[in-house]
Tab-separated table of C-alpha atoms and ligand atoms in Angstrom:
chain	number	residue	atom	x	y	z
W	121	UNK	CA	59.058	-48.114	45.574
W	122	UNK	CA	62.626	-48.244	44.396
W	123	UNK	CA	64.426	-51.409	43.383
W	124	UNK	CA	67.091	-51.984	46.035
W	125	UNK	CA	69.639	-54.744	46.578
W	126	UNK	CA	68.993	-54.708	50.346
W	127	UNK	CA	68.154	-58.337	51.174
W	128	UNK	CA	66.236	-57.543	54.336
W	129	UNK	CA	62.472	-57.001	54.049
W	130	UNK	CA	62.261	-56.242	57.752
W	131	UNK	CA	64.102	-52.940	57.385
W	132	UNK	CA	61.260	-51.414	55.330
W	133	UNK	CA	60.243	-48.051	56.814
W	134	UNK	CA	56.799	-47.801	58.469
W	135	UNK	CA	54.167	-46.389	56.131
W	136	UNK	CA	56.038	-47.333	52.938
W	137	UNK	CA	56.167	-50.062	50.325
W	138	UNK	CA	58.999	-51.298	48.174
W	139	UNK	CA	60.244	-54.112	45.971
W	140	UNK	CA	63.638	-55.785	45.828
W	141	UNK	CA	65.349	-58.996	44.710
W	142	UNK	CA	66.132	-61.392	47.551
W	143	UNK	CA	69.249	-63.523	46.903
W	144	UNK	CA	68.795	-67.262	47.450
W	145	UNK	CA	72.118	-67.270	49.258
W	146	UNK	CA	75.126	-64.936	49.246
W	147	UNK	CA	76.778	-66.730	46.316
W	148	UNK	CA	73.490	-67.681	44.655
W	149	UNK	CA	72.769	-67.001	40.995
W	150	UNK	CA	71.604	-63.363	40.723
W	151	UNK	CA	69.223	-64.227	37.882
W	152	UNK	CA	67.383	-66.655	40.176
W	153	UNK	CA	66.971	-64.173	43.075
W	154	UNK	CA	63.382	-63.901	44.301
W	155	UNK	CA	61.315	-60.767	43.588
W	156	UNK	CA	59.875	-59.569	46.895
W	157	UNK	CA	57.180	-56.991	47.658
W	158	UNK	CA	56.885	-55.410	51.099
W	159	UNK	CA	54.155	-53.136	52.449
W	160	UNK	CA	54.805	-51.978	55.986
W	161	UNK	CA	51.954	-50.382	57.869
W	162	UNK	CA	52.081	-47.333	60.096
W	163	UNK	CA	51.100	-49.371	63.168
W	164	UNK	CA	52.463	-52.582	64.637
W	165	UNK	CA	50.632	-55.786	63.811
W	166	UNK	CA	50.871	-59.210	62.221
W	167	UNK	CA	53.358	-60.175	59.510
W	168	UNK	CA	51.447	-61.905	56.723
W	169	UNK	CA	53.726	-63.771	54.329
W	170	UNK	CA	52.265	-64.601	50.915
W	171	UNK	CA	54.084	-66.918	48.516
W	172	UNK	CA	53.507	-67.036	44.750
W	173	UNK	CA	55.260	-69.184	42.183
W	174	UNK	CA	56.371	-72.085	44.372
W	175	UNK	CA	55.520	-73.846	41.122
W	176	UNK	CA	56.700	-71.864	38.100
W	177	UNK	CA	53.653	-72.410	35.868
W	178	UNK	CA	51.043	-71.113	38.336
W	179	UNK	CA	50.238	-67.579	37.241
W	180	UNK	CA	47.129	-66.506	39.170
W	181	UNK	CA	49.152	-66.142	42.425
W	182	UNK	CA	51.769	-63.963	40.695
W	183	UNK	CA	49.076	-61.703	39.205
W	184	UNK	CA	47.172	-61.542	42.511
W	185	UNK	CA	50.129	-60.357	44.603
W	186	UNK	CA	50.881	-57.719	41.953
W	187	UNK	CA	47.294	-56.498	42.276
W	188	UNK	CA	47.408	-56.422	46.083
W	189	UNK	CA	50.772	-54.643	46.126
W	190	UNK	CA	49.458	-51.944	43.775
W	191	UNK	CA	46.267	-51.432	45.795
W	192	UNK	CA	47.442	-51.741	49.389
W	193	UNK	CA	47.841	-48.379	51.160
W	194	UNK	CA	50.446	-48.632	53.945
W	195	UNK	CA	48.798	-45.793	55.868
W	196	UNK	CA	45.731	-48.031	56.398
W	197	UNK	CA	47.765	-51.088	57.367
W	198	UNK	CA	48.820	-52.476	60.743
W	199	UNK	CA	51.780	-54.854	60.568
W	200	UNK	CA	53.595	-55.956	57.418
W	201	UNK	CA	52.569	-57.742	54.255
W	202	UNK	CA	55.474	-59.559	52.600
W	203	UNK	CA	54.951	-61.267	49.254
W	204	UNK	CA	57.505	-63.398	47.437
W	205	UNK	CA	56.184	-62.609	43.966
W	206	UNK	CA	57.864	-65.674	42.463
W	207	UNK	CA	59.648	-68.214	44.666
W	208	UNK	CA	60.802	-70.619	41.987
W	209	UNK	CA	62.345	-68.335	39.367
W	210	UNK	CA	64.163	-71.222	37.659
W	211	UNK	CA	60.835	-72.978	37.032
W	212	UNK	CA	59.118	-69.710	36.080
W	213	UNK	CA	61.729	-68.942	33.402
W	214	UNK	CA	61.140	-72.399	31.926
W	215	UNK	CA	57.315	-72.031	32.220
W	216	UNK	CA	57.326	-75.296	34.157
W	217	UNK	CA	56.165	-76.642	37.482
W	218	UNK	CA	59.744	-77.597	38.379
W	219	UNK	CA	62.946	-75.846	37.344
W	220	UNK	CA	65.325	-77.439	34.817
W	221	UNK	CA	68.471	-76.973	36.934
W	222	UNK	CA	67.660	-79.926	39.223
W	223	UNK	CA	64.077	-80.919	38.326
W	224	UNK	CA	63.029	-80.994	41.994
W	225	UNK	CA	59.522	-80.116	43.136
W	226	UNK	CA	59.949	-77.142	45.486
W	227	UNK	CA	56.794	-78.209	47.347
W	228	UNK	CA	58.461	-81.490	48.387
W	229	UNK	CA	61.892	-80.357	49.656
W	230	UNK	CA	61.089	-78.064	52.614
W	231	UNK	CA	62.729	-77.066	54.895
W	232	UNK	CA	65.511	-77.281	52.304
W	233	UNK	CA	69.229	-77.258	52.927
W	234	UNK	CA	72.081	-74.826	52.259
W	235	UNK	CA	74.157	-77.823	51.118
W	236	UNK	CA	71.809	-78.982	48.366
W	237	UNK	CA	70.859	-78.091	44.806
W	238	UNK	CA	69.187	-74.875	43.628
W	239	UNK	CA	65.631	-75.910	44.587
W	240	UNK	CA	66.797	-77.039	48.044
W	241	UNK	CA	68.573	-73.685	48.457
W	242	UNK	CA	65.351	-71.885	47.566
W	243	UNK	CA	63.412	-73.899	50.179
W	244	UNK	CA	66.067	-73.185	52.791
W	245	UNK	CA	66.038	-69.464	51.992
W	246	UNK	CA	62.229	-69.309	52.144
W	247	UNK	CA	62.232	-71.157	55.470
W	248	UNK	CA	65.011	-69.186	57.137
W	249	UNK	CA	64.545	-65.696	55.689
W	250	UNK	CA	60.744	-65.590	55.424
W	251	UNK	CA	58.557	-68.358	56.874
W	252	UNK	CA	60.050	-68.529	60.365
W	253	UNK	CA	59.661	-64.735	60.773
W	254	UNK	CA	55.994	-64.629	59.732
W	255	UNK	CA	52.985	-64.605	62.016
W	256	UNK	CA	50.863	-66.197	59.265
W	257	UNK	CA	51.688	-67.899	55.938
W	258	UNK	CA	49.408	-67.947	52.896
W	259	UNK	CA	50.938	-70.034	50.086
W	260	UNK	CA	49.125	-69.411	46.791
W	261	UNK	CA	49.079	-72.071	44.085
W	262	UNK	CA	46.978	-73.025	41.078
W	263	UNK	CA	46.465	-76.065	38.893
W	264	UNK	CA	49.141	-74.737	36.522
W	265	UNK	CA	49.470	-75.835	32.920
W	266	UNK	CA	48.695	-79.479	33.530
W	267	UNK	CA	45.431	-79.509	35.515
W	268	UNK	CA	42.286	-77.496	36.061
W	269	UNK	CA	40.876	-77.285	39.530
W	270	UNK	CA	38.096	-75.997	41.767
W	271	UNK	CA	39.265	-72.953	43.799
W	272	UNK	CA	39.937	-73.975	47.389
W	273	UNK	CA	41.716	-72.941	50.560
W	274	UNK	CA	43.436	-75.774	52.422
W	275	UNK	CA	45.225	-76.409	55.685
W	276	UNK	CA	46.756	-79.284	57.601
W	277	UNK	CA	44.956	-80.776	60.562
W	278	UNK	CA	47.318	-80.760	63.537
W	279	UNK	CA	46.725	-79.841	67.178
W	280	UNK	CA	43.097	-78.731	67.710
W	281	UNK	CA	43.995	-75.139	68.619
W	282	UNK	CA	46.205	-74.648	65.544
W	283	UNK	CA	43.697	-76.445	63.325
W	284	UNK	CA	40.987	-74.038	64.464
W	285	UNK	CA	43.174	-71.005	63.679
W	286	UNK	CA	43.993	-72.378	60.231
W	287	UNK	CA	40.425	-73.487	59.463
W	288	UNK	CA	39.040	-70.073	60.434
W	289	UNK	CA	41.571	-68.312	58.184
W	290	UNK	CA	40.941	-70.704	55.280
W	291	UNK	CA	37.181	-70.125	55.588
W	292	UNK	CA	37.491	-66.351	55.754
W	293	UNK	CA	39.617	-66.301	52.566
W	294	UNK	CA	36.269	-66.766	50.844
W	295	UNK	CA	36.789	-69.469	48.196
W	296	UNK	CA	33.986	-71.975	47.483
W	297	UNK	CA	35.752	-75.001	49.024
W	298	UNK	CA	37.741	-75.317	52.246
W	299	UNK	CA	39.744	-78.492	52.672
W	300	UNK	CA	41.497	-79.784	55.767
W	301	UNK	CA	43.878	-82.712	55.241
W	302	UNK	CA	46.594	-84.719	56.959
W	303	UNK	CA	50.071	-83.171	57.300
W	304	UNK	CA	52.539	-83.877	54.474
W	305	UNK	CA	56.316	-83.710	54.557
W	306	UNK	CA	58.305	-81.286	52.471
W	307	UNK	CA	55.733	-78.515	52.035
W	308	UNK	CA	55.845	-74.830	52.849
W	309	UNK	CA	53.114	-75.724	55.343
W	310	UNK	CA	55.406	-78.310	56.966
W	311	UNK	CA	58.128	-75.675	57.407
W	312	UNK	CA	55.568	-73.262	58.858
W	313	UNK	CA	54.301	-75.951	61.219
W	314	UNK	CA	57.851	-76.719	62.402
W	315	UNK	CA	58.261	-73.046	63.315
W	316	UNK	CA	54.830	-72.695	64.920
W	317	UNK	CA	53.524	-70.410	62.150
W	318	UNK	CA	49.846	-70.933	61.257
W	319	UNK	CA	49.401	-71.450	57.533
W	320	UNK	CA	46.954	-72.023	54.700
W	321	UNK	CA	47.426	-72.717	51.006
W	322	UNK	CA	45.112	-71.988	48.103
W	323	UNK	CA	44.486	-73.571	44.721
W	324	UNK	CA	42.626	-72.227	41.716
W	325	UNK	CA	41.784	-72.973	38.086
W	326	UNK	CA	45.118	-73.091	36.272
W	327	UNK	CA	44.468	-74.777	32.910
W	328	UNK	CA	47.540	-72.993	31.593
W	329	UNK	CA	45.957	-69.585	32.023
W	330	UNK	CA	45.325	-66.781	34.444
W	331	UNK	CA	41.594	-66.037	34.559
W	332	UNK	CA	40.819	-62.569	35.834
W	333	UNK	CA	38.064	-63.840	38.136
W	334	UNK	CA	40.569	-66.159	39.845
W	335	UNK	CA	43.102	-63.345	40.244
W	336	UNK	CA	40.360	-61.131	41.680
W	337	UNK	CA	39.252	-63.855	44.101
W	338	UNK	CA	42.832	-64.298	45.352
W	339	UNK	CA	43.371	-60.548	45.754
W	340	UNK	CA	40.072	-60.280	47.629
W	341	UNK	CA	40.985	-63.329	49.723
W	342	UNK	CA	44.246	-61.685	50.794
W	343	UNK	CA	42.381	-58.500	51.717
W	344	UNK	CA	39.911	-60.561	53.736
W	345	UNK	CA	42.766	-62.415	55.437
W	346	UNK	CA	44.396	-59.097	56.410
W	347	UNK	CA	41.114	-57.979	57.992
W	348	UNK	CA	40.864	-61.327	59.794
W	349	UNK	CA	44.421	-60.902	61.131
W	350	UNK	CA	43.681	-57.371	62.359
W	351	UNK	CA	45.916	-55.739	59.728
W	352	UNK	CA	43.077	-53.814	58.029
W	353	UNK	CA	39.895	-52.388	59.461
W	354	UNK	CA	36.665	-54.191	58.713
W	355	UNK	CA	34.750	-57.344	59.407
W	356	UNK	CA	34.675	-60.555	57.368
W	357	UNK	CA	32.656	-63.756	57.445
W	358	UNK	CA	32.955	-66.921	55.351
W	359	UNK	CA	30.517	-66.951	52.402
W	360	UNK	CA	27.286	-68.761	53.352
W	361	UNK	CA	27.442	-71.332	50.524
W	362	UNK	CA	31.040	-72.391	51.201
W	363	UNK	CA	31.754	-76.131	51.572
W	364	UNK	CA	34.049	-77.426	54.307
W	365	UNK	CA	35.564	-80.905	53.932
W	366	UNK	CA	37.989	-82.367	56.438
W	367	UNK	CA	39.838	-85.610	55.763
W	368	UNK	CA	42.555	-86.403	58.318
W	369	UNK	CA	43.441	-89.805	56.798
W	370	UNK	CA	47.131	-90.160	55.797
W	371	UNK	CA	47.969	-88.926	52.271
W	372	UNK	CA	44.610	-87.136	52.001
W	373	UNK	CA	46.314	-83.952	50.826
W	374	UNK	CA	48.318	-85.684	48.092
W	375	UNK	CA	46.437	-84.861	44.900
W	376	UNK	CA	48.689	-86.405	42.306
W	377	UNK	CA	48.436	-89.973	43.618
W	378	UNK	CA	44.778	-90.506	42.748
W	379	UNK	CA	43.227	-91.976	39.581
W	380	UNK	CA	46.619	-92.537	38.013
W	381	UNK	CA	47.067	-93.787	34.439
W	382	UNK	CA	49.191	-96.948	34.108
W	383	UNK	CA	49.990	-96.158	30.452
W	384	UNK	CA	51.285	-93.271	28.313
W	385	UNK	CA	49.020	-91.694	25.714
W	386	UNK	CA	46.355	-89.083	25.092
W	387	UNK	CA	43.802	-88.375	27.826
W	388	UNK	CA	40.267	-87.280	27.049
W	389	UNK	CA	38.213	-86.490	30.164
W	390	UNK	CA	34.626	-87.702	30.455
W	391	UNK	CA	33.850	-85.344	33.353
W	392	UNK	CA	34.319	-81.681	34.183
W	393	UNK	CA	34.867	-79.757	37.404
W	394	UNK	CA	31.941	-79.900	39.859
W	395	UNK	CA	30.452	-83.025	38.187
W	396	UNK	CA	28.967	-85.500	40.669
W	397	UNK	CA	30.140	-89.078	40.255
W	398	UNK	CA	29.496	-92.462	41.851
W	399	UNK	CA	31.720	-95.559	42.066
W	400	UNK	CA	32.265	-97.050	38.603
W	401	UNK	CA	31.603	-93.807	36.717
W	402	UNK	CA	33.994	-93.049	33.879
W	403	UNK	CA	36.392	-90.157	34.538
W	404	UNK	CA	38.114	-90.369	31.165
W	405	UNK	CA	39.994	-92.507	28.676
W	406	UNK	CA	43.590	-92.800	27.579
W	407	UNK	CA	44.229	-93.797	23.959
W	408	UNK	CA	47.280	-94.610	21.925
W	409	UNK	CA	48.036	-92.713	18.716
W	410	UNK	CA	45.824	-95.077	16.692
W	411	UNK	CA	42.827	-94.231	18.883
W	412	UNK	CA	42.765	-97.551	20.720
W	413	UNK	CA	41.549	-97.125	24.287
W	414	UNK	CA	44.443	-98.273	26.462
W	415	UNK	CA	42.991	-97.242	29.848
W	416	UNK	CA	39.547	-96.381	31.161
W	417	UNK	CA	39.737	-94.415	34.393
W	418	UNK	CA	36.777	-95.017	36.698
W	419	UNK	CA	36.214	-93.510	40.130
W	420	UNK	CA	36.000	-95.763	43.149
W	421	UNK	CA	34.447	-93.058	45.310
W	422	UNK	CA	31.261	-91.053	45.358
W	423	UNK	CA	31.726	-87.317	45.258
W	424	UNK	CA	32.443	-84.198	43.240
W	425	UNK	CA	35.195	-83.786	40.664
W	426	UNK	CA	37.580	-81.112	41.992
W	427	UNK	CA	40.553	-81.631	39.639
W	428	UNK	CA	40.847	-82.788	36.030
W	429	UNK	CA	43.920	-83.344	33.907
W	430	UNK	CA	44.097	-80.454	31.407
W	431	UNK	CA	47.205	-81.287	29.372
W	432	UNK	CA	46.150	-84.019	26.957
W	433	UNK	CA	49.429	-85.914	26.730
W	434	UNK	CA	49.965	-88.205	29.760
W	435	UNK	CA	52.745	-90.437	31.019
W	436	UNK	CA	52.223	-93.588	33.053
W	437	UNK	CA	51.904	-92.533	36.692
W	438	UNK	CA	50.150	-89.204	35.991
W	439	UNK	CA	46.981	-88.358	37.894
W	440	UNK	CA	43.903	-87.856	35.686
W	441	UNK	CA	41.271	-86.575	38.128
W	442	UNK	CA	40.490	-86.136	41.820
W	443	UNK	CA	37.076	-86.745	43.398
W	444	UNK	CA	36.199	-85.740	46.946
W	445	UNK	CA	33.012	-86.208	48.861
W	446	UNK	CA	31.767	-82.657	49.431
W	447	UNK	CA	28.501	-83.844	50.905
W	448	UNK	CA	30.058	-85.158	54.101
W	449	UNK	CA	30.375	-81.447	54.727
W	450	UNK	CA	30.328	-79.893	58.142
W	451	UNK	CA	29.722	-76.225	57.549
W	452	UNK	CA	30.597	-74.184	60.597
W	453	UNK	CA	29.572	-70.614	61.155
U	788	LIG	ZN1	51.494	-75.461	43.065
């Protein structure tokens, strides 16, 4: 497990694990190189790519891949597990969702370009050096500093055969909610789709923290995914109480466009995660600094609150909450 400047994860010896820093490009800033963990099994098998830190303030994914790397025994593994332990180092160093160098959202610029700014370089490097070589992508996120969120595994709904592969993997990961949505441009999942690599993403609590139960659920989800992909021995089933929601309407996967405040101010939620709401119910209020209510946010849909704004200060255009209808569930076994 030595630190080595070798940029190629694929040259890891069978039955070993190691870490190294992967340069964004040959002339890229060394202090923004991506920390990579590789565990190569003793037998051939799938290559599972796991991404953490696409957004720099999402800590549960970073802690979860550390836990899996420490625990995973290469002599029990078939194939290769590759984890980028922090994709967006510039954002991580600033404790922000986006990095200060260009302010771009890494989850909107895939597949990236070698001609662009730092974040576009990172997307290009992830696409070319990692995603296109994987047999499965699992991109781990959380609600970060700004939101808190119900743990979920998501996927895009594309061709039926690919959708089935992705849905099955998302279900087996084991989180309480599984969410299929329309494809979006610019995501890691879009880059995976372009290269024919099945993919899921996950979200969890965030709220500026790193709850141990969320880290444990992610680490266990990755272990379950490896079993599902034939990389570890065992047998896994989705949990019986899991909810499956599929919404193929355009923009369905865009969280930050719903229940948006038109004004700046202080947001105080009136609901919490898992609350059931009906059209007209209050989700929260925005006030000015004198306490005057400047915006009342009410839901226009029936459903369950899956995301709530956590950071109190809001700017006009910020999303305050997301409600989805979990009861139009089709739970498949
Ligand atoms: Zn994220």
